[in-house]
Structure formats: structure tokens, C-alpha cells
mmCIF file of C-alpha atoms and ligand atoms in Angstrom:
data_model
loop_
_atom_site.group_PDB
_atom_site.id
_atom_site.type_symbol
_atom_site.label_atom_id
_atom_site.label_comp_id
_atom_site.label_asym_id
_atom_site.label_seq_id
_atom_site.Cartn_x
_atom_site.Cartn_y
_atom_site.Cartn_z
ATOM 1 C CA MET A 27 89.327 101.430 62.993
ATOM 2 C CA VAL A 28 87.517 98.182 63.554
ATOM 3 C CA THR A 29 89.164 94.799 63.389
ATOM 4 C CA LEU A 30 87.146 91.712 62.639
ATOM 5 C CA TYR A 31 88.124 88.670 64.600
ATOM 6 C CA ARG A 32 88.948 85.267 63.311
ATOM 7 C CA ALA A 33 86.572 83.403 65.571
ATOM 8 C CA ILE A 34 83.480 82.658 63.460
ATOM 9 C CA SER A 35 81.072 82.633 66.381
ATOM 10 C CA VAL A 36 82.152 86.147 67.239
ATOM 11 C CA GLN A 37 81.840 87.480 63.679
ATOM 12 C CA LEU A 38 78.230 86.324 63.784
ATOM 13 C CA ALA A 39 77.524 88.916 66.423
ATOM 14 C CA PHE A 40 79.130 91.819 64.548
ATOM 15 C CA ARG A 41 76.675 94.722 64.206
ATOM 16 C CA ASP A 42 77.051 98.488 63.888
ATOM 17 C CA GLY A 43 80.819 98.413 64.260
ATOM 18 C CA ILE A 44 80.533 96.577 67.558
ATOM 19 C CA ILE A 45 80.895 92.932 68.383
ATOM 20 C CA HIS A 46 78.040 92.068 70.693
ATOM 21 C CA THR A 47 78.510 89.491 73.410
ATOM 22 C CA GLU A 48 74.813 88.843 72.916
ATOM 23 C CA TYR A 49 73.274 88.073 69.514
ATOM 24 C CA GLU A 50 69.598 87.310 68.952
ATOM 25 C CA GLY A 51 69.211 86.654 72.651
ATOM 26 C CA GLN A 52 72.115 84.192 72.727
ATOM 27 C CA HIS A 53 75.454 84.991 74.277
ATOM 28 C CA VAL A 54 78.125 84.096 71.720
ATOM 29 C CA ILE A 55 80.968 84.652 74.134
ATOM 30 C CA LYS A 56 80.572 82.125 76.894
ATOM 31 C CA ARG A 57 83.853 81.829 78.742
ATOM 32 C CA ILE A 58 85.842 84.948 79.502
ATOM 33 C CA LEU A 59 89.405 85.115 80.811
ATOM 34 C CA ALA A 60 89.772 88.336 82.823
ATOM 35 C CA ILE A 61 92.777 90.090 84.315
ATOM 36 C CA GLU A 62 92.701 92.662 87.121
ATOM 37 C CA THR A 63 95.713 94.759 88.206
ATOM 38 C CA SER A 64 94.236 98.155 89.110
ATOM 39 C CA CYS A 65 95.689 98.369 92.619
ATOM 40 C CA ASP A 66 97.567 95.859 94.754
ATOM 41 C CA GLU A 67 96.073 92.497 93.742
ATOM 42 C CA THR A 68 97.342 90.622 90.689
ATOM 43 C CA ALA A 69 94.316 88.593 89.663
ATOM 44 C CA ALA A 70 93.068 86.415 86.811
ATOM 45 C CA ALA A 71 89.922 84.329 86.410
ATOM 46 C CA VAL A 72 87.771 82.470 83.920
ATOM 47 C CA VAL A 73 84.007 82.798 84.319
ATOM 48 C CA ALA A 74 81.439 80.945 82.216
ATOM 49 C CA HIS A 75 78.085 82.486 81.248
ATOM 50 C CA GLY A 76 78.807 85.551 83.396
ATOM 51 C CA ARG A 77 78.018 83.570 86.523
ATOM 52 C CA THR A 78 80.028 80.382 86.989
ATOM 53 C CA ILE A 79 83.583 80.697 88.259
ATOM 54 C CA VAL A 80 85.769 78.141 86.469
ATOM 55 C CA SER A 81 89.005 79.411 87.985
ATOM 56 C CA ASN A 82 89.819 82.424 90.164
ATOM 57 C CA VAL A 83 93.341 83.297 91.325
ATOM 58 C CA VAL A 84 94.382 86.347 93.366
ATOM 59 C CA ALA A 85 97.982 87.130 94.302
ATOM 60 C CA SER A 86 97.766 89.721 97.063
ATOM 61 C CA GLN A 87 100.589 92.189 97.672
ATOM 62 C CA ILE A 88 99.190 93.258 101.010
ATOM 63 C CA ASP A 89 102.147 91.967 103.052
ATOM 64 C CA ILE A 90 104.554 93.934 100.875
ATOM 65 C CA HIS A 91 102.639 97.217 101.254
ATOM 66 C CA ARG A 92 101.875 96.744 104.950
ATOM 67 C CA ARG A 93 105.377 97.809 105.939
ATOM 68 C CA TYR A 94 104.771 101.196 104.232
ATOM 69 C CA GLY A 95 101.338 101.662 105.826
ATOM 70 C CA GLY A 96 99.622 101.899 102.414
ATOM 71 C CA VAL A 97 99.851 100.924 98.761
ATOM 72 C CA VAL A 98 103.028 102.287 97.102
ATOM 73 C CA PRO A 99 102.163 102.675 93.380
ATOM 74 C CA GLU A 100 105.655 101.943 92.006
ATOM 75 C CA VAL A 101 106.038 98.852 94.172
ATOM 76 C CA ALA A 102 102.582 97.664 93.075
ATOM 77 C CA SER A 103 103.438 98.090 89.368
ATOM 78 C CA ARG A 104 106.658 96.123 89.686
ATOM 79 C CA GLN A 105 104.986 93.376 91.674
ATOM 80 C CA HIS A 106 102.285 92.957 88.997
ATOM 81 C CA VAL A 107 105.014 92.431 86.378
ATOM 82 C CA LEU A 108 106.598 89.765 88.578
ATOM 83 C CA SER A 109 103.340 87.926 89.351
ATOM 84 C CA ILE A 110 101.141 88.157 86.278
ATOM 85 C CA GLU A 111 102.539 85.240 84.281
ATOM 86 C CA GLN A 112 102.285 82.886 87.226
ATOM 87 C CA VAL A 113 98.740 84.003 88.009
ATOM 88 C CA VAL A 114 97.497 83.566 84.417
ATOM 89 C CA ASN A 115 99.216 80.172 84.180
ATOM 90 C CA ALA A 116 97.587 79.077 87.438
ATOM 91 C CA VAL A 117 94.163 79.927 85.976
ATOM 92 C CA LEU A 118 94.895 78.116 82.708
ATOM 93 C CA ALA A 119 96.048 75.026 84.578
ATOM 94 C CA GLU A 120 92.509 74.682 85.947
ATOM 95 C CA LEU A 121 90.822 74.743 82.519
ATOM 96 C CA PRO A 122 90.105 71.223 81.201
ATOM 97 C CA ASN A 123 90.881 72.249 77.597
ATOM 98 C CA GLY A 124 93.361 75.056 78.295
ATOM 99 C CA TRP A 125 93.030 77.913 75.788
ATOM 100 C CA GLY A 126 90.213 75.976 74.129
ATOM 101 C CA ASP A 127 88.045 77.042 77.070
ATOM 102 C CA VAL A 128 88.547 80.768 76.480
ATOM 103 C CA ASP A 129 86.223 82.671 74.089
ATOM 104 C CA ALA A 130 87.304 86.221 74.938
ATOM 105 C CA VAL A 131 89.768 88.144 77.079
ATOM 106 C CA ALA A 132 88.877 91.048 79.385
ATOM 107 C CA ALA A 133 90.866 93.389 81.597
ATOM 108 C CA THR A 134 90.355 96.370 83.867
ATOM 109 C CA TYR A 135 91.459 99.559 82.069
ATOM 110 C CA GLY A 136 90.494 102.008 84.839
ATOM 111 C CA PRO A 137 90.090 103.565 87.289
ATOM 112 C CA GLY A 138 93.200 102.726 89.288
ATOM 113 C CA LEU A 139 96.951 103.228 89.410
ATOM 114 C CA SER A 140 98.219 103.830 85.846
ATOM 115 C CA GLY A 141 101.381 101.781 86.155
ATOM 116 C CA ALA A 142 99.505 98.920 87.780
ATOM 117 C CA LEU A 143 96.700 98.953 85.187
ATOM 118 C CA LEU A 144 99.211 98.899 82.323
ATOM 119 C CA THR A 145 100.491 95.433 83.167
ATOM 120 C CA GLY A 146 97.129 93.664 83.248
ATOM 121 C CA LEU A 147 95.732 95.530 80.264
ATOM 122 C CA ASN A 148 98.755 94.884 78.041
ATOM 123 C CA VAL A 149 98.982 91.223 78.981
ATOM 124 C CA ALA A 150 95.259 90.771 78.263
ATOM 125 C CA LYS A 151 95.392 92.608 74.928
ATOM 126 C CA THR A 152 98.465 90.627 73.893
ATOM 127 C CA ILE A 153 96.801 87.304 74.731
ATOM 128 C CA ALA A 154 93.694 88.366 72.795
ATOM 129 C CA TRP A 155 95.754 89.462 69.786
ATOM 130 C CA VAL A 156 97.926 86.379 69.666
ATOM 131 C CA ARG A 157 95.004 83.994 70.071
ATOM 132 C CA GLY A 158 92.646 85.913 67.775
ATOM 133 C CA LEU A 159 90.104 86.478 70.534
ATOM 134 C CA PRO A 160 87.938 89.537 71.190
ATOM 135 C CA PHE A 161 89.146 91.918 73.874
ATOM 136 C CA ILE A 162 86.777 93.574 76.364
ATOM 137 C CA GLY A 163 87.869 96.573 78.470
ATOM 138 C CA VAL A 164 86.130 96.759 81.865
ATOM 139 C CA ASN A 165 85.517 99.565 84.370
ATOM 140 C CA HIS A 166 86.734 98.395 87.776
ATOM 141 C CA VAL A 167 84.034 100.222 89.761
ATOM 142 C CA GLU A 168 81.213 98.819 87.656
ATOM 143 C CA ALA A 169 82.778 95.361 87.894
ATOM 144 C CA HIS A 170 82.559 95.385 91.692
ATOM 145 C CA ILE A 171 78.758 95.195 91.339
ATOM 146 C CA TYR A 172 79.088 91.925 89.425
ATOM 147 C CA GLY A 173 80.514 90.091 92.411
ATOM 148 C CA ALA A 174 76.827 89.657 93.300
ATOM 149 C CA TRP A 175 76.172 87.695 90.101
ATOM 150 C CA LEU A 176 78.829 85.105 90.821
ATOM 151 C CA THR A 177 77.618 82.965 93.665
ATOM 152 C CA GLU A 178 73.966 83.365 94.483
ATOM 153 C CA ARG A 179 71.364 81.010 93.103
ATOM 154 C CA GLU A 180 69.146 83.972 92.213
ATOM 155 C CA PRO A 181 71.077 86.968 90.882
ATOM 156 C CA PRO A 182 69.893 90.502 91.728
ATOM 157 C CA THR A 183 66.752 91.673 89.930
ATOM 158 C CA PHE A 184 66.400 95.018 88.173
ATOM 159 C CA PRO A 185 65.867 97.804 88.922
ATOM 160 C CA CYS A 186 68.416 97.741 91.715
ATOM 161 C CA VAL A 187 70.378 100.186 93.815
ATOM 162 C CA ALA A 188 74.088 99.439 94.086
ATOM 163 C CA LEU A 189 76.255 100.780 96.879
ATOM 164 C CA ILE A 190 79.900 100.550 95.836
ATOM 165 C CA VAL A 191 82.229 101.189 98.752
ATOM 166 C CA SER A 192 85.921 100.571 98.165
ATOM 167 C CA GLY A 193 89.324 102.066 98.893
ATOM 168 C CA GLY A 194 88.949 104.528 96.030
ATOM 169 C CA HIS A 195 85.189 104.929 95.596
ATOM 170 C CA THR A 196 81.929 105.491 97.402
ATOM 171 C CA LEU A 197 79.098 105.547 94.946
ATOM 172 C CA LEU A 198 75.350 105.010 95.029
ATOM 173 C CA VAL A 199 73.878 104.079 91.643
ATOM 174 C CA TYR A 200 70.509 103.135 90.234
ATOM 175 C CA MET A 201 70.674 100.301 87.694
ATOM 176 C CA ARG A 202 67.778 99.860 85.312
ATOM 177 C CA ASP A 203 69.503 96.965 83.552
ATOM 178 C CA HIS A 204 72.960 95.717 82.614
ATOM 179 C CA GLY A 205 74.870 98.670 81.187
ATOM 180 C CA HIS A 206 72.243 101.221 82.286
ATOM 181 C CA ALA A 207 73.350 102.868 85.502
ATOM 182 C CA GLU A 208 72.614 106.339 86.835
ATOM 183 C CA ARG A 209 74.571 108.093 89.531
ATOM 184 C CA LEU A 210 72.542 108.942 92.611
ATOM 185 C CA GLY A 211 75.412 110.234 94.721
ATOM 186 C CA GLY A 212 78.975 109.747 95.812
ATOM 187 C CA THR A 213 81.575 110.920 98.266
ATOM 188 C CA LEU A 214 82.578 114.571 98.318
ATOM 189 C CA ASP A 215 85.919 113.814 99.958
ATOM 190 C CA ASP A 216 87.322 110.488 101.188
ATOM 191 C CA ALA A 217 86.051 107.138 99.937
ATOM 192 C CA ALA A 218 84.619 104.939 102.694
ATOM 193 C CA GLY A 219 87.567 102.500 102.510
ATOM 194 C CA GLU A 220 90.024 105.384 102.464
ATOM 195 C CA ALA A 221 88.376 106.730 105.637
ATOM 196 C CA PHE A 222 88.717 103.285 107.270
ATOM 197 C CA ASP A 223 92.410 103.177 106.281
ATOM 198 C CA LYS A 224 93.170 106.736 107.464
ATOM 199 C CA VAL A 225 91.302 106.347 110.750
ATOM 200 C CA ALA A 226 93.051 103.023 111.412
ATOM 201 C CA ARG A 227 96.348 104.864 110.978
ATOM 202 C CA LEU A 228 95.207 107.593 113.412
ATOM 203 C CA LEU A 229 94.251 104.878 115.895
ATOM 204 C CA GLU A 230 97.517 103.004 115.240
ATOM 205 C CA LEU A 231 95.646 99.845 114.304
ATOM 206 C CA GLY A 232 97.584 98.916 111.158
ATOM 207 C CA PHE A 233 96.928 98.364 107.432
ATOM 208 C CA PRO A 234 94.592 97.653 105.727
ATOM 209 C CA GLY A 235 92.402 99.716 107.999
ATOM 210 C CA GLY A 236 88.991 98.154 107.313
ATOM 211 C CA PRO A 237 89.648 94.695 108.757
ATOM 212 C CA ALA A 238 91.782 96.237 111.558
ATOM 213 C CA ILE A 239 88.953 98.537 112.677
ATOM 214 C CA GLN A 240 86.361 95.772 112.448
ATOM 215 C CA GLN A 241 88.466 93.448 114.597
ATOM 216 C CA SER A 242 89.390 96.083 117.175
ATOM 217 C CA ALA A 243 85.937 97.661 117.604
ATOM 218 C CA ILE A 244 84.530 97.483 121.125
ATOM 219 C CA ALA A 245 81.379 99.311 122.231
ATOM 220 C CA PRO A 246 82.027 101.931 124.933
ATOM 221 C CA ALA A 247 80.260 101.634 128.290
ATOM 222 C CA ASP A 248 78.393 104.859 127.521
ATOM 223 C CA VAL A 249 75.665 103.615 125.172
ATOM 224 C CA HIS A 250 74.827 107.170 124.094
ATOM 225 C CA ALA A 251 78.373 107.956 122.935
ATOM 226 C CA ARG A 252 78.584 108.668 119.219
ATOM 227 C CA LEU A 253 80.735 110.389 116.643
ATOM 228 C CA PRO A 254 79.257 112.886 114.138
ATOM 229 C CA ARG A 255 77.436 111.881 110.950
ATOM 230 C CA ALA A 256 77.428 114.174 107.900
ATOM 231 C CA TRP A 257 73.926 113.741 106.518
ATOM 232 C CA LEU A 258 74.094 116.175 103.557
ATOM 233 C CA HIS A 259 70.289 116.167 103.574
ATOM 234 C CA GLY A 260 68.433 116.122 100.287
ATOM 235 C CA THR A 261 71.317 114.433 98.477
ATOM 236 C CA PHE A 262 72.721 110.937 98.137
ATOM 237 C CA ASP A 263 76.230 112.288 98.658
ATOM 238 C CA PHE A 264 78.619 111.299 101.423
ATOM 239 C CA SER A 265 81.361 113.061 103.381
ATOM 240 C CA PHE A 266 83.715 111.324 105.787
ATOM 241 C CA SER A 267 86.395 113.965 106.368
ATOM 242 C CA GLY A 268 84.591 115.573 109.363
ATOM 243 C CA LEU A 269 84.257 112.171 110.991
ATOM 244 C CA LYS A 270 87.957 111.521 110.475
ATOM 245 C CA THR A 271 88.805 114.878 112.099
ATOM 246 C CA ALA A 272 86.502 114.036 115.021
ATOM 247 C CA VAL A 273 88.468 110.795 115.581
ATOM 248 C CA LEU A 274 91.725 112.768 115.471
ATOM 249 C CA HIS A 275 90.464 115.207 118.133
ATOM 250 C CA GLU A 276 89.185 112.354 120.311
ATOM 251 C CA MET A 277 92.581 110.644 120.074
ATOM 252 C CA GLN A 278 94.426 113.849 120.991
ATOM 253 C CA HIS A 279 92.092 114.262 123.958
ATOM 254 C CA ALA A 280 92.605 110.624 125.020
ATOM 255 C CA ARG A 281 96.405 111.028 124.815
ATOM 256 C CA SER A 282 96.360 114.113 127.029
ATOM 257 C CA LEU A 283 93.981 112.374 129.449
ATOM 258 C CA HIS A 284 95.703 108.990 129.735
ATOM 259 C CA GLY A 285 99.355 110.005 129.297
ATOM 260 C CA ASP A 286 101.521 106.911 129.677
ATOM 261 C CA ASN A 287 98.657 104.614 130.585
ATOM 262 C CA THR A 288 98.860 102.524 127.436
ATOM 263 C CA ARG A 289 96.085 100.210 128.567
ATOM 264 C CA ALA A 290 93.548 103.009 128.932
ATOM 265 C CA LEU A 291 94.676 104.475 125.631
ATOM 266 C CA ALA A 292 94.360 101.123 123.842
ATOM 267 C CA GLN A 293 90.834 100.747 125.258
ATOM 268 C CA ARG A 294 89.886 104.205 123.971
ATOM 269 C CA GLN A 295 91.350 103.389 120.533
ATOM 270 C CA ARG A 296 89.103 100.356 120.314
ATOM 271 C CA GLU A 297 86.045 102.356 121.392
ATOM 272 C CA LEU A 298 86.799 104.992 118.770
ATOM 273 C CA ALA A 299 87.136 102.236 116.160
ATOM 274 C CA TYR A 300 83.640 101.080 117.159
ATOM 275 C CA LEU A 301 82.126 104.575 117.119
ATOM 276 C CA PHE A 302 83.730 105.361 113.757
ATOM 277 C CA GLN A 303 82.421 102.134 112.235
ATOM 278 C CA GLU A 304 78.916 102.822 113.625
ATOM 279 C CA SER A 305 78.866 106.299 112.042
ATOM 280 C CA VAL A 306 79.983 105.050 108.619
ATOM 281 C CA VAL A 307 77.575 102.097 108.639
ATOM 282 C CA ASP A 308 74.650 104.274 109.768
ATOM 283 C CA ILE A 309 75.228 106.829 106.984
ATOM 284 C CA LEU A 310 75.696 104.163 104.288
ATOM 285 C CA MET A 311 72.604 102.230 105.398
ATOM 286 C CA ARG A 312 70.262 105.246 105.619
ATOM 287 C CA LYS A 313 71.320 106.747 102.277
ATOM 288 C CA THR A 314 70.898 103.356 100.579
ATOM 289 C CA ARG A 315 67.491 102.823 102.180
ATOM 290 C CA ASP A 316 66.369 106.310 101.075
ATOM 291 C CA ALA A 317 67.611 105.548 97.543
ATOM 292 C CA VAL A 318 65.541 102.354 97.468
ATOM 293 C CA LYS A 319 62.437 104.233 98.620
ATOM 294 C CA GLN A 320 62.899 107.038 96.112
ATOM 295 C CA THR A 321 63.657 104.853 93.072
ATOM 296 C CA GLY A 322 61.416 101.872 93.785
ATOM 297 C CA ALA A 323 64.366 99.503 93.370
ATOM 298 C CA THR A 324 63.612 95.821 93.958
ATOM 299 C CA THR A 325 67.035 94.845 95.332
ATOM 300 C CA VAL A 326 70.226 96.298 96.757
ATOM 301 C CA VAL A 327 73.706 95.210 95.711
ATOM 302 C CA LEU A 328 76.445 95.928 98.221
ATOM 303 C CA ALA A 329 79.869 95.870 96.578
ATOM 304 C CA GLY A 330 83.539 96.837 96.960
ATOM 305 C CA GLY A 331 86.153 96.101 99.590
ATOM 306 C CA VAL A 332 84.203 97.787 102.411
ATOM 307 C CA ALA A 333 81.302 95.396 101.694
ATOM 308 C CA ALA A 334 83.503 92.859 103.491
ATOM 309 C CA ASN A 335 82.633 94.702 106.710
ATOM 310 C CA ALA A 336 80.509 92.427 108.885
ATOM 311 C CA ARG A 337 78.651 95.246 110.639
ATOM 312 C CA LEU A 338 77.739 96.930 107.336
ATOM 313 C CA ARG A 339 76.523 93.641 105.863
ATOM 314 C CA GLU A 340 74.395 92.894 108.893
ATOM 315 C CA VAL A 341 72.835 96.361 109.290
ATOM 316 C CA LEU A 342 72.100 96.804 105.580
ATOM 317 C CA GLN A 343 70.578 93.348 105.240
ATOM 318 C CA ARG A 344 68.354 94.005 108.214
ATOM 319 C CA ARG A 345 67.222 97.509 107.312
ATOM 320 C CA ALA A 346 67.379 98.112 103.538
ATOM 321 C CA GLY A 347 63.710 97.196 103.079
ATOM 322 C CA VAL A 348 64.414 94.962 100.025
ATOM 323 C CA PRO A 349 66.633 91.881 99.540
ATOM 324 C CA VAL A 350 70.318 92.771 99.755
ATOM 325 C CA HIS A 351 72.836 90.881 97.613
ATOM 326 C CA VAL A 352 76.336 90.822 99.053
ATOM 327 C CA PRO A 353 79.121 88.784 97.482
ATOM 328 C CA PRO A 354 81.174 86.520 99.753
ATOM 329 C CA ILE A 355 84.143 88.382 101.204
ATOM 330 C CA HIS A 356 86.760 87.100 98.717
ATOM 331 C CA LEU A 357 84.588 88.501 95.895
ATOM 332 C CA CYS A 358 84.083 91.882 97.644
ATOM 333 C CA THR A 359 87.777 92.759 97.599
ATOM 334 C CA ASP A 360 89.591 93.050 94.258
ATOM 335 C CA ASN A 361 89.451 89.961 92.050
ATOM 336 C CA ALA A 362 89.242 89.126 88.341
ATOM 337 C CA ALA A 363 86.083 86.982 88.480
ATOM 338 C CA MET A 364 84.007 90.160 88.860
ATOM 339 C CA ILE A 365 85.816 91.641 85.829
ATOM 340 C CA ALA A 366 84.877 88.590 83.733
ATOM 341 C CA ALA A 367 81.260 88.663 84.976
ATOM 342 C CA CYS A 368 80.956 92.355 84.067
ATOM 343 C CA ALA A 369 82.613 91.812 80.651
ATOM 344 C CA TYR A 370 79.938 89.234 79.803
ATOM 345 C CA TRP A 371 77.328 92.006 79.546
ATOM 346 C CA ARG A 372 79.468 94.446 77.575
ATOM 347 C CA PRO A 373 79.482 94.943 73.818
ATOM 348 C CA VAL A 374 82.996 94.386 72.448
ATOM 349 C CA PHE A 375 84.405 97.232 70.415
ATOM 350 C CA GLY A 376 86.299 95.689 67.553
ATOM 351 C CA ASP A 377 89.850 96.885 68.120
ATOM 352 C CA TYR A 378 92.631 96.679 70.653
ATOM 353 C CA ALA A 379 92.952 100.451 71.100
ATOM 354 C CA THR A 380 91.788 100.500 74.747
ATOM 355 C CA THR A 381 94.344 102.345 76.882
ATOM 356 C CA VAL A 382 94.543 102.768 80.632
ATOM 357 C CA ASP A 383 92.460 105.544 82.161
ATOM 358 C CA ALA A 384 93.438 106.112 85.794
ATOM 359 C CA ASN A 385 90.402 108.361 86.372
ATOM 360 C CA LEU A 386 87.867 106.430 84.313
ATOM 361 C CA ALA A 387 84.359 107.424 85.400
ATOM 362 C CA PHE A 388 81.596 104.858 85.796
ATOM 363 C CA VAL A 389 78.501 107.072 85.964
HETATM 364 O O1 LIG B 420 87.665 97.125 96.538
HETATM 365 P P1 LIG B 420 88.984 97.059 97.248
HETATM 366 O O2 LIG B 420 89.587 95.718 97.500
HETATM 367 O O3 LIG B 420 90.045 97.901 96.474
HETATM 368 C C1 LIG B 420 89.694 99.090 95.801
HETATM 369 O O4 LIG B 420 89.201 98.989 94.657
HETATM 370 O O5 LIG B 420 89.842 100.154 96.441
HETATM 371 O O6 LIG B 420 88.769 97.854 98.608
HETATM 372 C C2 LIG B 420 89.813 98.018 99.528
HETATM 373 C C3 LIG B 420 89.253 98.763 100.726
HETATM 374 C C4 LIG B 420 90.329 99.179 101.718
HETATM 375 O O7 LIG B 420 90.182 100.547 102.001
HETATM 376 C C5 LIG B 420 90.030 98.312 102.940
HETATM 377 O O8 LIG B 420 90.375 98.946 104.160
HETATM 378 C C6 LIG B 420 88.537 98.111 102.811
HETATM 379 O O9 LIG B 420 88.325 97.938 101.426
HETATM 380 N N1 LIG B 420 88.089 96.931 103.557
HETATM 381 C C7 LIG B 420 87.243 97.005 104.612
HETATM 382 C C8 LIG B 420 87.125 95.695 105.129
HETATM 383 N N2 LIG B 420 87.885 94.854 104.350
HETATM 384 C C9 LIG B 420 88.463 95.641 103.391
HETATM 385 N N3 LIG B 420 86.612 98.061 105.162
HETATM 386 C C10 LIG B 420 85.842 97.819 106.240
HETATM 387 N N4 LIG B 420 85.704 96.601 106.813
HETATM 388 C C11 LIG B 420 86.308 95.508 106.290
HETATM 389 N N5 LIG B 420 86.165 94.311 106.860
HETATM 390 ZN ZN1 LIG B 421 88.213 97.526 93.968
#
């Protein structure tokens, strides 16, 4: 069932049962209000022309989840319900003409935590319905890539290779154009961010693990010391579980060696944080560089929460072989501006039937 929308400019772009955001080379939908609630950030934003952030608000729940050592899905869902109205109102307050500055509404519908996704998706669909605006469902993993379109003077050129490294995903994709992505490889076990979080817990460094490991990392005196790297030669796949086990064994060894000497143990924890980070960064950089060589990509986009890692940013930028686009840190971690930027390039299916899909695949 296809519903036609009231907005005349949008009906103009109606073709083949789909409302196109682009019509005869012109984008008819210019300003998109997006909502993101797939995990533990309640976020809303308005982005114009897929590139200009008009307003971007993120309410983080990180302090609430920190006491549990990880994101608790039920707590996240409830917190989204409590925050969403305030977050959307904060975005609207920054629009000169209020609702008059919104041409379409978008929301993440997967992948993520079902209960968390439900809040953002239903609020977005309701706003769209009530205001007679088109609704655009967005894939969270794909949206991470669009952080790179939001701030740089020159956006990434196609074809590009995108490395998406977040708490839930580690994916290498080849993008021929907007909406045309092919999977090159992905993780066979833990996502890169998940590995950072689990290893930080093993090293008793706190949550979220990525920033904790980055801040704690200190190079050991032995410059040849290193932890294993799973190369999985001939593929663009990743595996981090062996590395995690290696950290566990090193920690057990350090505990038996240092006993009650908490200072020596703390030093070893920081060295292991460094060695772990080096292994992950080395694997991510080499696989991405190989992907560029094999596909002839002209740029690399580094995206997802782990793209906030300073060492990864530095090593990839230095060694990828082509220009690397990395969003600023607040656009690497979850936000709604990237959802709006991604929605800009999507055709809009003409009904509100989109439902949450916790395991939604990207490629
Ligand atoms: O993209 P994101 O905000 O949420 C998901 O969609 O998963 O990514 C969160 C992940 C967490 O695992 C966190 O530990 C990691 O990104 N992260 C980092 C850094 N900052 C956040 N990992 C490494 N270094 C960082 N500086
Ligand atoms: Zn994310």
C-alpha cells in the first residue's frame, strides 16, 4: 500500500511507487529531521541538503550504564522514552521557522536494540504522519558512513572504501555511489568496539572501553613486544576473539607474577592496553589498505564509534594510500545528523509501514 503525501513538492517526485528525494537532478526534500535511538544515545538533528547541520542534539545515557559496566537494554529503552520529547524540542527550538523548516522525517529502524529503536521510530513516524511529511527509514550502520559528508569542505569521492567500526559492527565495504555498497568483509566474532569494551573490562579500565584503553595505553619498554594479529589471509574478514584471549592470559600471568604489587600490575594493564590497541589498529589499517589497492577506490571513509580512536585515525591517514575522510569525534559516535545525511540519498517508500529490525543487514 502506498500513501501519497500532502506536500506538493514531494508528490512531484513520485515515480514507480516510490517517492524520490531526488527528481530530475534536483533534491525535493531539502531539510530532514532525523531521530536516532538504536543504542544508548537519544539523538535528534536537522540537516539541510544532506550536508549542513542546522541543529544536532545528543542526550547520552553513558553515565547511567557505566555503573552496570555496559549498556542494559531495558534501561536504555526507558531512558529514550524519558528523553525523546526534550531532545526533539531542543532541535526544533534552533530552527528559525520551527516545523516550517522540516521537509521530511527520518529515523533509524535497525540494527540495534529493539526496545530502544521502537521509541525513535514511532516518534518519527508519528511526527511525519501528523505533519503530512514523508518518512524515511535509515540503516544505522550505513548512516555511520555519512558522518563524513557533514563537515568537510570536499565530501568523499566515489568509488570509496568505508571501514565501519562500532560497538556492534566491523565492516569493510566498497561504495560505487550513494546506495550502492558491496560487502568486502566483516568480523567473524567480536566487533572492534566490542573487543575494546571487553578488553577494558579484563584490564579493569572501565566503560566505555574504547576511550579508557586509548587514555591508559603506554608503550612497554620492550619495543618488540606485541600481541597476536589474526590476519585471515586472502579475505577482508576480521577476528578479535583470539586477541582478547591473549590479553586475558597476559593478565592472569601478570597477576601471578606481581601478586599484591598493585603498581606493577597497573603498569602492566596499561602496557596491555597499548599492545591491544596496536594489534587492532594494525589489522584494521592493513585490511583497509589492501581493499583500496584491490578495488581502486579513490578515498577511504572511516566511520563508527571506534573511528574516534586517535591512534587508528593517525595510522590510517598516514598509510591508507588515498585520502582518508574521518568525521570529527562527536559525529563518529552515535548521533542523528548522520541519520539525516544518509536519509537525504534514500528513496522514500510511500507508507509508514517501516518496523524495527534489530538485525537489519546493510550489505
Ligand atoms: O558507533 P557507536 O557510538 O555505537 C554503536 O553503534 O555501536 O560505537 C560505540 C563503540 C564502543 O564500543 C566504544 O568503546 C567505541 O565505540 N569507542 C572507541 C573510542 N571511542 C568510542 N573505541 C576506541 N577508541 C576510542 N577512542
Ligand atoms: Zn553506531
